[in-house]
Coordinates of C-alpha atoms in Angstrom, one line a residue:
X1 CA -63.4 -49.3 -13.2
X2 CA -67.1 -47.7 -13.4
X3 CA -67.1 -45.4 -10.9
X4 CA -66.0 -42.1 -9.8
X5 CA -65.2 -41.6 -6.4
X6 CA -64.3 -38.5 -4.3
X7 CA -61.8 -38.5 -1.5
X8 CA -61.7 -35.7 0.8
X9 CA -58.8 -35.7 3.9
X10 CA -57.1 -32.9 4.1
X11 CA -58.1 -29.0 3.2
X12 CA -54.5 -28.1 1.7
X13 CA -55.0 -27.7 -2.3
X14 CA -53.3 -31.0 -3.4
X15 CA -50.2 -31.0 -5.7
X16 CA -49.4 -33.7 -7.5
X17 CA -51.1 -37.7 -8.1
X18 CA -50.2 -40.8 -9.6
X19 CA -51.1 -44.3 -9.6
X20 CA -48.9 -46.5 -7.9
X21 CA -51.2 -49.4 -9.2
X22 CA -54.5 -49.8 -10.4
X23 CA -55.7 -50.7 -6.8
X24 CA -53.2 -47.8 -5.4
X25 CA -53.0 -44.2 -5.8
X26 CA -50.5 -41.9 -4.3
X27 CA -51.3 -38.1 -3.9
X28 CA -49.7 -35.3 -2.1
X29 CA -50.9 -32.1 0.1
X30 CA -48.1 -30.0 0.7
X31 CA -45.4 -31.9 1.8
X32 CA -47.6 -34.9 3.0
X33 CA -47.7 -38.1 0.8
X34 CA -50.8 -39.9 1.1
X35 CA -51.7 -43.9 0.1
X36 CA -55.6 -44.6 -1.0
X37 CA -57.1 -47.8 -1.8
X38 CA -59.0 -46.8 -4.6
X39 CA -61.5 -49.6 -5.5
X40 CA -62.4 -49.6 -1.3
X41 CA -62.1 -45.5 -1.7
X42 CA -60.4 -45.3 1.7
X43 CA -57.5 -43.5 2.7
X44 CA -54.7 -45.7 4.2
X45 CA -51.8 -44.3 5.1
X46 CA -49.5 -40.7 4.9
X47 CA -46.1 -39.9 5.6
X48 CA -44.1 -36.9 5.3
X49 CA -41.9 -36.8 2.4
X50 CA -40.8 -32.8 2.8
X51 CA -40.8 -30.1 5.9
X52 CA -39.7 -27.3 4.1
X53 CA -41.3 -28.1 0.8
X54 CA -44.5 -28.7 -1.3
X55 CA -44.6 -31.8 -3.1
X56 CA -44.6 -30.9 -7.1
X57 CA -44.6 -34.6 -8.7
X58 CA -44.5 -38.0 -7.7
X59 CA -43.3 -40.6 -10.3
X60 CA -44.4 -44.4 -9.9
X61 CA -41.7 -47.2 -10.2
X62 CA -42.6 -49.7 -13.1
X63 CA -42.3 -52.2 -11.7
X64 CA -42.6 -52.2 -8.0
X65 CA -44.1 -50.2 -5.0
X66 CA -41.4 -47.6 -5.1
X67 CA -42.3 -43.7 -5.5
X68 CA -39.9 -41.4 -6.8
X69 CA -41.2 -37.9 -5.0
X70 CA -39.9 -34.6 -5.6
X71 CA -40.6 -30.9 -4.4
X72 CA -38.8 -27.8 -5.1
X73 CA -35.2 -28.5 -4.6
X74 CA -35.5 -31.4 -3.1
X75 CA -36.2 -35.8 -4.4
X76 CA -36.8 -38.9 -2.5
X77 CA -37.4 -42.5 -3.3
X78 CA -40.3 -44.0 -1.0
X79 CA -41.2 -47.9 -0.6
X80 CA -44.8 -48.6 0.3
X81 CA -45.2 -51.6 2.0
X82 CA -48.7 -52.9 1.4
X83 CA -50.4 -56.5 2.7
X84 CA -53.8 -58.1 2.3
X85 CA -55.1 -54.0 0.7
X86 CA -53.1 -52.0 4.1
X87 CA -50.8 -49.9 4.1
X88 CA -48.4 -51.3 6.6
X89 CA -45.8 -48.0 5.9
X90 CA -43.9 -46.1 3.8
X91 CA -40.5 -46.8 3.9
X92 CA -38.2 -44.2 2.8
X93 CA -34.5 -45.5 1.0
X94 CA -32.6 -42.6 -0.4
X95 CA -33.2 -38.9 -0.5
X96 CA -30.9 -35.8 -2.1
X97 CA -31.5 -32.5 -3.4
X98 CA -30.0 -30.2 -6.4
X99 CA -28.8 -26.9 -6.8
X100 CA -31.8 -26.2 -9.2
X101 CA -35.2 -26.5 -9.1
X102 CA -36.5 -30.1 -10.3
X103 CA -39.3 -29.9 -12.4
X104 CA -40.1 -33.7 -13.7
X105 CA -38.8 -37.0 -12.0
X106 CA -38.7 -40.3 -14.1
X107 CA -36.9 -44.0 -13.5
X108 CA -34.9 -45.0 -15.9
X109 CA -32.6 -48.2 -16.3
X110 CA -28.4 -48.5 -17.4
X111 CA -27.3 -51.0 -19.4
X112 CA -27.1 -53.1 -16.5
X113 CA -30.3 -53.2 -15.7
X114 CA -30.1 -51.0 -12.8
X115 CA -32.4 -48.5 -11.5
X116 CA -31.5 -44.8 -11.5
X117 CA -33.4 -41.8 -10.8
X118 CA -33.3 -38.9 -13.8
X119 CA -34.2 -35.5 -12.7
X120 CA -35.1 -32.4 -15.3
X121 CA -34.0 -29.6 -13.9
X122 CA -35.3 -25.8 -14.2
X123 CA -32.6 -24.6 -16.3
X124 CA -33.0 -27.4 -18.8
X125 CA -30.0 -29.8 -17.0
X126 CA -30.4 -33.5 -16.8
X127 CA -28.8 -35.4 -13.9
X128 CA -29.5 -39.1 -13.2
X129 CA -28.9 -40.3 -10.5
X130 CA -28.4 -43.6 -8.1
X131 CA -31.2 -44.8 -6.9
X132 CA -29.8 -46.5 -4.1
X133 CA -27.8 -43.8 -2.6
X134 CA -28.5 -40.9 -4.9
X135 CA -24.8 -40.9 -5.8
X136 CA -24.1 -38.8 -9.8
X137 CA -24.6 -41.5 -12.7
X138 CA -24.6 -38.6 -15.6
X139 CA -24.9 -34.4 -15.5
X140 CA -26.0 -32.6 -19.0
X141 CA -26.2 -29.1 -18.9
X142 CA -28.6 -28.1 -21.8
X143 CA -26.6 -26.3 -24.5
X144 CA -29.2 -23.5 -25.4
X145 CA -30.2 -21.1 -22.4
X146 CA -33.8 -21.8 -21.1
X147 CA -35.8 -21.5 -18.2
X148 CA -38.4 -24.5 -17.6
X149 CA -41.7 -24.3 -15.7
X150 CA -42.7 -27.7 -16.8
X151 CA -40.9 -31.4 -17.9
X152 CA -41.3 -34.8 -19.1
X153 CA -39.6 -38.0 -19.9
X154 CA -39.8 -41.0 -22.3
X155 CA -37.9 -43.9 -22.7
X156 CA -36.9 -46.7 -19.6
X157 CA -33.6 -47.5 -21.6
X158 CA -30.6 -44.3 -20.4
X159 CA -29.5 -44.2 -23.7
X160 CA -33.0 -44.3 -25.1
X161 CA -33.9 -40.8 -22.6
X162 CA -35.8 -38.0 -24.0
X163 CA -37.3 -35.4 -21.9
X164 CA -39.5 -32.2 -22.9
X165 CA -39.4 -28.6 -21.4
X166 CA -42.0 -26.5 -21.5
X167 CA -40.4 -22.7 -21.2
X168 CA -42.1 -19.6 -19.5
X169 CA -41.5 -18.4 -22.6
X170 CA -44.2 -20.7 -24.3
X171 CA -41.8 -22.9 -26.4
X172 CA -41.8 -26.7 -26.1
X173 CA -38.1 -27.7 -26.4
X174 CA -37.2 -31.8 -26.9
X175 CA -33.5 -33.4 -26.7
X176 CA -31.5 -36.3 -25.4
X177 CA -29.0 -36.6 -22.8
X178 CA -25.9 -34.9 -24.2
X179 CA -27.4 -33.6 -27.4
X180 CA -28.7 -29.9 -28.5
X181 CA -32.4 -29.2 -28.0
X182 CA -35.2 -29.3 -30.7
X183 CA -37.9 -26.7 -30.9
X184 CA -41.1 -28.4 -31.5
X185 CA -43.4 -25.4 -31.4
X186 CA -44.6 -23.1 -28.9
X187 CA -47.5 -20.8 -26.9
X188 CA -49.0 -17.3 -26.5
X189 CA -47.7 -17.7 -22.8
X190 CA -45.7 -20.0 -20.7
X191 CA -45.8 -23.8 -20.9
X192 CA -47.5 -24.9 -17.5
X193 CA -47.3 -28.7 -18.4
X194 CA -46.0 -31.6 -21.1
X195 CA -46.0 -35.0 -22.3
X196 CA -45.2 -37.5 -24.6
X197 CA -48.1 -39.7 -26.1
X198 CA -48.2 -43.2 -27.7
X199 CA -47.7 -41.9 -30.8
X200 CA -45.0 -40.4 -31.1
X201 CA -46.8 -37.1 -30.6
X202 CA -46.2 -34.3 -27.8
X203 CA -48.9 -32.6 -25.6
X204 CA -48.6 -29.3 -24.4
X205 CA -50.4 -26.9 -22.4
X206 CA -50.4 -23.3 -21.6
X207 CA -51.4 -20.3 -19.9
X208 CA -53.0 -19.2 -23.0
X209 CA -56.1 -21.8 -22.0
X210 CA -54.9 -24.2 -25.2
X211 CA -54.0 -28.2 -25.5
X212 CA -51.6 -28.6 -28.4
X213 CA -50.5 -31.9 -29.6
X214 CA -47.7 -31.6 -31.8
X215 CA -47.2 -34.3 -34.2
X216 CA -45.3 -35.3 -37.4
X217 CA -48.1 -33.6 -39.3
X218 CA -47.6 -30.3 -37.3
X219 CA -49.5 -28.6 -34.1
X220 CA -53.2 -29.2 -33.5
X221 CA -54.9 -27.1 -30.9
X222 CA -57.4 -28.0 -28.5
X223 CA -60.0 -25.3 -27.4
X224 CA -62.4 -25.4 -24.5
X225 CA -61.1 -24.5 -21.1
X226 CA -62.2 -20.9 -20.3
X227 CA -59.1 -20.4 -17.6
X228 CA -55.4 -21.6 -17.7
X229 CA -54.4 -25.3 -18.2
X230 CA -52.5 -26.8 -15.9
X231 CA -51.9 -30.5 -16.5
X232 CA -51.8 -33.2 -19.4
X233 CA -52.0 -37.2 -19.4
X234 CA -51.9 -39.4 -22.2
X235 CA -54.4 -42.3 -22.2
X236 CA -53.3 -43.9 -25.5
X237 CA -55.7 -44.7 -28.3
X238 CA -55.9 -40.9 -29.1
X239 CA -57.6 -40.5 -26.1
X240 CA -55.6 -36.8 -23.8
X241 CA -56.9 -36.0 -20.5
X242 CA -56.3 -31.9 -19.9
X243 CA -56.7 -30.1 -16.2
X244 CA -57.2 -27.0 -15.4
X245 CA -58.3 -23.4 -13.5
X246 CA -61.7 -23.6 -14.5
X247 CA -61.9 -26.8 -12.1
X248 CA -62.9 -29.1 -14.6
X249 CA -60.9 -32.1 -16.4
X250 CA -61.4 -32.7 -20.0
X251 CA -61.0 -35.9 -22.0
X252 CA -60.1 -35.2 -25.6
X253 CA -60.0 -37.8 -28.9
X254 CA -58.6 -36.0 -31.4
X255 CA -59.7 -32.8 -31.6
X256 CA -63.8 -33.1 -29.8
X257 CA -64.2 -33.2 -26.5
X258 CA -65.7 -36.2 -25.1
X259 CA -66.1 -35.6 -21.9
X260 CA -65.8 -32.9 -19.3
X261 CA -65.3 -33.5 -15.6
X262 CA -66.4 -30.9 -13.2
X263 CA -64.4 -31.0 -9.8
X264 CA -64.1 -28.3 -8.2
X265 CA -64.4 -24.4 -7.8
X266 CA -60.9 -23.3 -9.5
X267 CA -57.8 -25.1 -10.3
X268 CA -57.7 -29.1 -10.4
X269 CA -53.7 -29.0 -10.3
X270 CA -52.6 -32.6 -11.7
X271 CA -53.8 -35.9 -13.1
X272 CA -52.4 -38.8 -13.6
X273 CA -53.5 -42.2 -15.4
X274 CA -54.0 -45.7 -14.2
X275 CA -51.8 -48.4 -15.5
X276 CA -54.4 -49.6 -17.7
X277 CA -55.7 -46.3 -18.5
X278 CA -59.6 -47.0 -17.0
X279 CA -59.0 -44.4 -14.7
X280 CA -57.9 -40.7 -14.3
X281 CA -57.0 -39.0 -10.5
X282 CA -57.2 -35.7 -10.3
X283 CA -56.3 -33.3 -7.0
X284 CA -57.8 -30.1 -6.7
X285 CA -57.2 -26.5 -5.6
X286 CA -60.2 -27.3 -2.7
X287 CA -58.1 -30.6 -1.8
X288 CA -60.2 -32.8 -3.6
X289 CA -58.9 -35.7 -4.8
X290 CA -61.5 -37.5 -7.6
X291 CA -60.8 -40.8 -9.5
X292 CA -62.8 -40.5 -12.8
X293 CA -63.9 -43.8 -15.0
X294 CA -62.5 -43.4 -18.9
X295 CA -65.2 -43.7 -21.3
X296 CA -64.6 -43.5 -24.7
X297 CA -67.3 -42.9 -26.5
X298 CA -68.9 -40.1 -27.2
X299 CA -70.2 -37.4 -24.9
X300 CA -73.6 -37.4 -24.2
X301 CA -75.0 -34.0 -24.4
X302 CA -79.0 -34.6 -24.2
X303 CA -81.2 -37.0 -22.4
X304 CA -82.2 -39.0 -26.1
X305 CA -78.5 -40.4 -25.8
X306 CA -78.7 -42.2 -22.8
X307 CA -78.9 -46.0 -23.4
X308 CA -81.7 -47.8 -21.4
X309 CA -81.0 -51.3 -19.4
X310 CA -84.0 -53.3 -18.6
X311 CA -84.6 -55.8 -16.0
X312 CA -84.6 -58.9 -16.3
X313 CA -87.7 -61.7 -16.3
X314 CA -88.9 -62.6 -13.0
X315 CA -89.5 -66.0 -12.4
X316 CA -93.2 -66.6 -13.4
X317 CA -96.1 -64.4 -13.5
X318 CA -95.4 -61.0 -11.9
X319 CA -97.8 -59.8 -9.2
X320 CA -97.7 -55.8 -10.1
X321 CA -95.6 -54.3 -12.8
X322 CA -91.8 -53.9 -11.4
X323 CA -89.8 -51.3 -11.7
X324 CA -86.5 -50.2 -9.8
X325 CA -86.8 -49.2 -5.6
X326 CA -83.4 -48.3 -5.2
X327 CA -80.0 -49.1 -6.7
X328 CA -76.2 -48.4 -5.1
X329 CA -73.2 -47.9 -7.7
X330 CA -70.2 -49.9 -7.0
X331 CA -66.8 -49.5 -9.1
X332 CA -67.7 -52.7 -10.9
X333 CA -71.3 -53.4 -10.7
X334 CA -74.8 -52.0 -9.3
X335 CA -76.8 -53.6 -6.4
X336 CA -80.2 -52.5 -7.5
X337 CA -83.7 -53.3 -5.6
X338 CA -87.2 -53.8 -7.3
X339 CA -90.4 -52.9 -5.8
X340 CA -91.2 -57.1 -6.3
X341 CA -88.6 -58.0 -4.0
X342 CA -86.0 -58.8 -6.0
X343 CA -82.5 -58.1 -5.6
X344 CA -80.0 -57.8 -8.7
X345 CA -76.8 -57.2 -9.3
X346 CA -75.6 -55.7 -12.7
X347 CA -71.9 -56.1 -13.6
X348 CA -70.8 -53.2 -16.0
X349 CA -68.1 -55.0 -18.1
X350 CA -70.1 -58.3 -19.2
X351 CA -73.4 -55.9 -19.0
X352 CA -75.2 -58.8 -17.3
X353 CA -77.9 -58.8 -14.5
X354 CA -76.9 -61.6 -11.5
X355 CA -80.0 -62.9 -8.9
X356 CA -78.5 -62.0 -5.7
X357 CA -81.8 -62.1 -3.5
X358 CA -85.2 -62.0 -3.0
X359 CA -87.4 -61.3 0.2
X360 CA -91.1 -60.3 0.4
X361 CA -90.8 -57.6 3.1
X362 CA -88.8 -55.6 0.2
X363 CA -91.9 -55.6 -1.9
X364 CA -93.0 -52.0 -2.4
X365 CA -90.2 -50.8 0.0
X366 CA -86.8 -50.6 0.3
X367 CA -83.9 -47.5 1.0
X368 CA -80.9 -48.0 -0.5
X369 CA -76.9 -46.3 -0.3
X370 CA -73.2 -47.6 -1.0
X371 CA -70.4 -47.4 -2.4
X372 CA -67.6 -49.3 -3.9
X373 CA -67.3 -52.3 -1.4
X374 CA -71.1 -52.1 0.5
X375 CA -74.2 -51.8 -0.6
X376 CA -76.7 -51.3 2.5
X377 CA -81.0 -51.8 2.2
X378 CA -83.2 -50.5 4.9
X379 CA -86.3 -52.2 5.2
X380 CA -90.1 -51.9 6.1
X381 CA -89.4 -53.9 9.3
X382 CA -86.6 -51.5 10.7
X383 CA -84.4 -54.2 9.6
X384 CA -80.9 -53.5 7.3
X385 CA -79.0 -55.8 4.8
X386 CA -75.5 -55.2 4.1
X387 CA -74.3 -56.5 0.8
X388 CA -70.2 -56.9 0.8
X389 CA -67.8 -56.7 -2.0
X390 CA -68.7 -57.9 -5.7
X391 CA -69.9 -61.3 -3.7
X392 CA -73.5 -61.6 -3.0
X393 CA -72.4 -62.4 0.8
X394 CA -75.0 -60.4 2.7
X395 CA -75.8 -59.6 7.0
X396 CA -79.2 -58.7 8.1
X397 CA -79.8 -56.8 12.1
X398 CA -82.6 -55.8 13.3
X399 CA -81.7 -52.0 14.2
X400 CA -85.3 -50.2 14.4
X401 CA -88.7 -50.6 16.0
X402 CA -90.3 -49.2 12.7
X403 CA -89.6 -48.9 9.0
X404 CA -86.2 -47.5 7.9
X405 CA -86.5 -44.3 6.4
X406 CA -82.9 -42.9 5.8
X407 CA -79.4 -44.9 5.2
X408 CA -76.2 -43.6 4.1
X409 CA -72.8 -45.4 3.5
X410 CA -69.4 -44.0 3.9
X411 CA -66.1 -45.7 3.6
X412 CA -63.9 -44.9 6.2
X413 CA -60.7 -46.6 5.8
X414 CA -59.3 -49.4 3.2
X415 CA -62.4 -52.4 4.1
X416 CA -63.8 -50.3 6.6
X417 CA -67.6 -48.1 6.4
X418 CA -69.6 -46.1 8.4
X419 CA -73.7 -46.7 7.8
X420 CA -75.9 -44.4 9.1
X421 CA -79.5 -45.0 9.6
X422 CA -82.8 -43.6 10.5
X423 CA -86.2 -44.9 11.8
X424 CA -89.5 -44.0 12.7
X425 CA -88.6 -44.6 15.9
X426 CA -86.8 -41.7 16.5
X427 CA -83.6 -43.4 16.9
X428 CA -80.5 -42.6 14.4
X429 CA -78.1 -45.5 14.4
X430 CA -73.9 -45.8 13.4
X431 CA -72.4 -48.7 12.4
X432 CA -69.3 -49.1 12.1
X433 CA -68.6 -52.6 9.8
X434 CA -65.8 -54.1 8.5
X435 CA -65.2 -57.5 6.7
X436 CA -65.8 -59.5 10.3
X437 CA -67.8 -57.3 12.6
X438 CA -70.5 -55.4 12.9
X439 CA -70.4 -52.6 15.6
X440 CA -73.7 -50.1 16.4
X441 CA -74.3 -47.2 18.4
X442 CA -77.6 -45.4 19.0
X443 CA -78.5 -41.6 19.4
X444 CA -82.1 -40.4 20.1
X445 CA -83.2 -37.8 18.4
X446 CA -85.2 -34.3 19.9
X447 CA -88.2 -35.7 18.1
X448 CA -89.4 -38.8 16.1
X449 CA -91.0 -36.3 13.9
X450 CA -87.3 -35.2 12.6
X451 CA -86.2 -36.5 9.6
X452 CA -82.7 -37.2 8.8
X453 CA -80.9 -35.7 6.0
X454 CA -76.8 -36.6 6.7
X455 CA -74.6 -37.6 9.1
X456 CA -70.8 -37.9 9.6
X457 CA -68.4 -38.6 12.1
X458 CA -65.3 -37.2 13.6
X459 CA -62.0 -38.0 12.6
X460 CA -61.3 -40.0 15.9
X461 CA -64.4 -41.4 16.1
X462 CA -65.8 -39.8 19.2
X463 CA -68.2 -36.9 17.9
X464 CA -71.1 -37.8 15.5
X465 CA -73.4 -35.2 13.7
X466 CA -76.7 -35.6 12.4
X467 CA -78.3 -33.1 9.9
X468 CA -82.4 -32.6 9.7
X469 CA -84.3 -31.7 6.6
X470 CA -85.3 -28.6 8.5
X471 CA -82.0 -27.1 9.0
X472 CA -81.1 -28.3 12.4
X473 CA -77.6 -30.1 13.4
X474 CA -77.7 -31.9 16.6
X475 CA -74.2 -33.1 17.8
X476 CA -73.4 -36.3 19.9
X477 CA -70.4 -37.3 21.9

């Protein structure tokens, strides 16, 4: 995973994320539970998990499709069925509530091997529960009076459980099922999130803008937010991913900030980790929802830093010097276009340039746009190429009288994309294309002089807008 992508579908702030598996992320607005496809960056499915409530977490199962959802008072367990990357439905098996407020969720096995559902509650309780009919496995009421605003757990085994609590009071409290609390430290305000890292270690973070890990050596603090922190994720390796009011993410080794992530105006609420830890989500106060690439090296903080690729030999002697026309980021390689002709494909992991295809009406021209899944090349003829997946299967139409002058991709649903060109012909033209078809529609414009600068289209596909460079918005139904 390269890339980061951005997701926008609803305009609630969003709540709570996780990954149900590399390819699949869940992530919640209000009460809604929504499924995205995250390599395609399409949205495929939602269902209502709550009416009354706002989703606060959502716990992945191990080692299935299962979600463990909770809000307020209130938990369910969720299937999601998913064939051939759709989202057939989400299936829900077995819901409950509590007399308290349920601040983290987390599966854990019995000695059997069965799955149950343990619940940390807001005054430091620990039920677990059936996960087949939410039936009472085990109860613990906490022994020393507390008052939780945030919760984790570690451990798959029961009688390996530990959970942490976070207190509005700012201390970080750690203890077993049936066994007294520990202290591990604590904040100059209230606890607003926790985890348990790799190491052994515990993050915490707090109204008082720090990221503490607290390990056998004793607390080391984290400084850099300039607003409240919301949020903490372990990435292993050292590596701690922190969210917060500011609207930023920051990735943290140690105690140096390696990266920041900026992602939205205020308050990027929760973040949550792929399985192999390439990847962060984040939701956002604005209802974004952003998928951000790990990279763990160092931060680049000037322009000298930046590491330089270079293409690759053409085949024999070169007519004009080549440099780069266009290039399209994909989440595992870039489809890039040289003004010879050429066009490459350069796959991030193995850092290796691939031939994909040459043609001399790209020489000296060529617009390009995509995203993970299509890469799309206007050319000098009016003609476009659409490159699918990470194969170099590519379709060519003829949509313009003259050259091609604008083209935009946007992924619509899980294999499906809406490109959007313009031509000199006055014409702006909407394709709709999936894996097997290829479907266009065609708007005039008020004048052949305009020139295009976006485009989008309705939710139900029956309104599209096209933006000028001068300002004007022309509408079509």
């Amino acid at each position: 995973m390269s890339l980061g992508l951005e997701l926008r579908h609803r305009r609630l702030p969003g709540s709570a994320v996780a990954f149900v598996s590399d390819r699949l992320l869940a992530a919640a607005n209000g009460g809604s539970l929504a499924i995205y496809d995250v390599p395609a960056q399409a949205h495929m499915c939602s269902h209502a998990a709550f009416d009354h409530a706002r989703i606060h977490g959502i716990a992945a199962h191990p080692a299935d499709t299962r979600v463990l959802v909770f809000g307020a008072k209130c938990w369910t367990v969720l299937r999601i069925h998913a064939a051939d990357r759709q989202c057939v439905r989400i299936e829900r098996l077995c819901s409950g509530a509590r007399s308290d407020w349920i601040k983290a969720a987390h599966w854990v096995q019995d000695r059997s091997g069965r799955w149950l559902v343990a619940l940390a509650l807001a005054h430091g309780q620990i039920h677990v529960l059936s996960a087949d009919d939410g039936s009472a496995h085990t109860e613990d009421a906490c022994s020393e009076p507390c008052i939780a605003y945030a919760a984790a757990f570690s451990g798959r085994a029961l009688d390996d459980l530990r959970v942490c609590v976070g207190t509005v009071f700012g201390d970080v409290l750690v203890r077993r099922v049936h066994a007294a609390p520990a202290r591990v430290g604590g904040h100059d305000g209230a606890v607003f999130g926790v985890a348990f890292l790799d190491n052994g270690a515990i993050a915490s973070v707090s109204d008082d803008r720090a990221v503490r890990v607290w390990g056998a050596g004793g607390d080391t603090a984290l400084f850099g937010h300039r607003a409240r922190v919301w949020a903490c994720v372990d990435l292993g390796g050292g590596l701690l991913v922190s969210a917060s009011e500011d609207g930023t993410c920051r990735l943290w080794r140690g105690a140096e900030t390696v990266d920041v992530w900026a992602q939205c105006a205020k308050n990027v609420w929760a973040v949550a980790a792929s399985p192999d830890r390439r990847a962060v989500a984040a939701v956002g106060g604005d209802g974004s929802l952003c998928v951000w690439p790990v990279r763990a090296g160092r931060r680049i903080e000037t322009l000298d830093e930046l590491q330089g690729v270079a293409l690759p030999e053409p085949n024999g002697e070169p007519r004009v010097p080549e440099f780069t026309r266009g290039f399209a980021l994909g989440w595992d390689a870039a489809l890039l276009v040289a003004n010879s002709g050429r066009v490459l494909r350069y796959e991030y992991e193995r850092a290796a340039w691939l031939p994909v295809w040459e043609d001399p009406v790209l020489r000296g021209y060529a617009m390009v746009a995509g995203c993970a899944g299509l890469a799309a090349v206007g050319m000098r003829d009016g003609s476009l190429v659409l490159f699918l997946g990470d194969s170099n299967q590519r379709r060519r139409a003829q949509l313009h009288a003259d050259a091609v002058h604008w083209v935009s991709v946007a992924p619509r649903n899980a294999g499906v994309f809406d490109v959007f060109t313009a031509g000199e012909d006055g014409q702006v033209v909407w394709s709709r294309v999936t894996g097997d078809s290829w479907h266009v529609a065609r708007v005039e414009l008020p004048s052949a002089r305009t020139r295009v600068a976006s485009a989008a289209v309705s939710g139900d596909g029956r309104w599209l807008a096209v933006g000028s460079a001068t300002g004007g918005v022309y509408v079509y139904a």
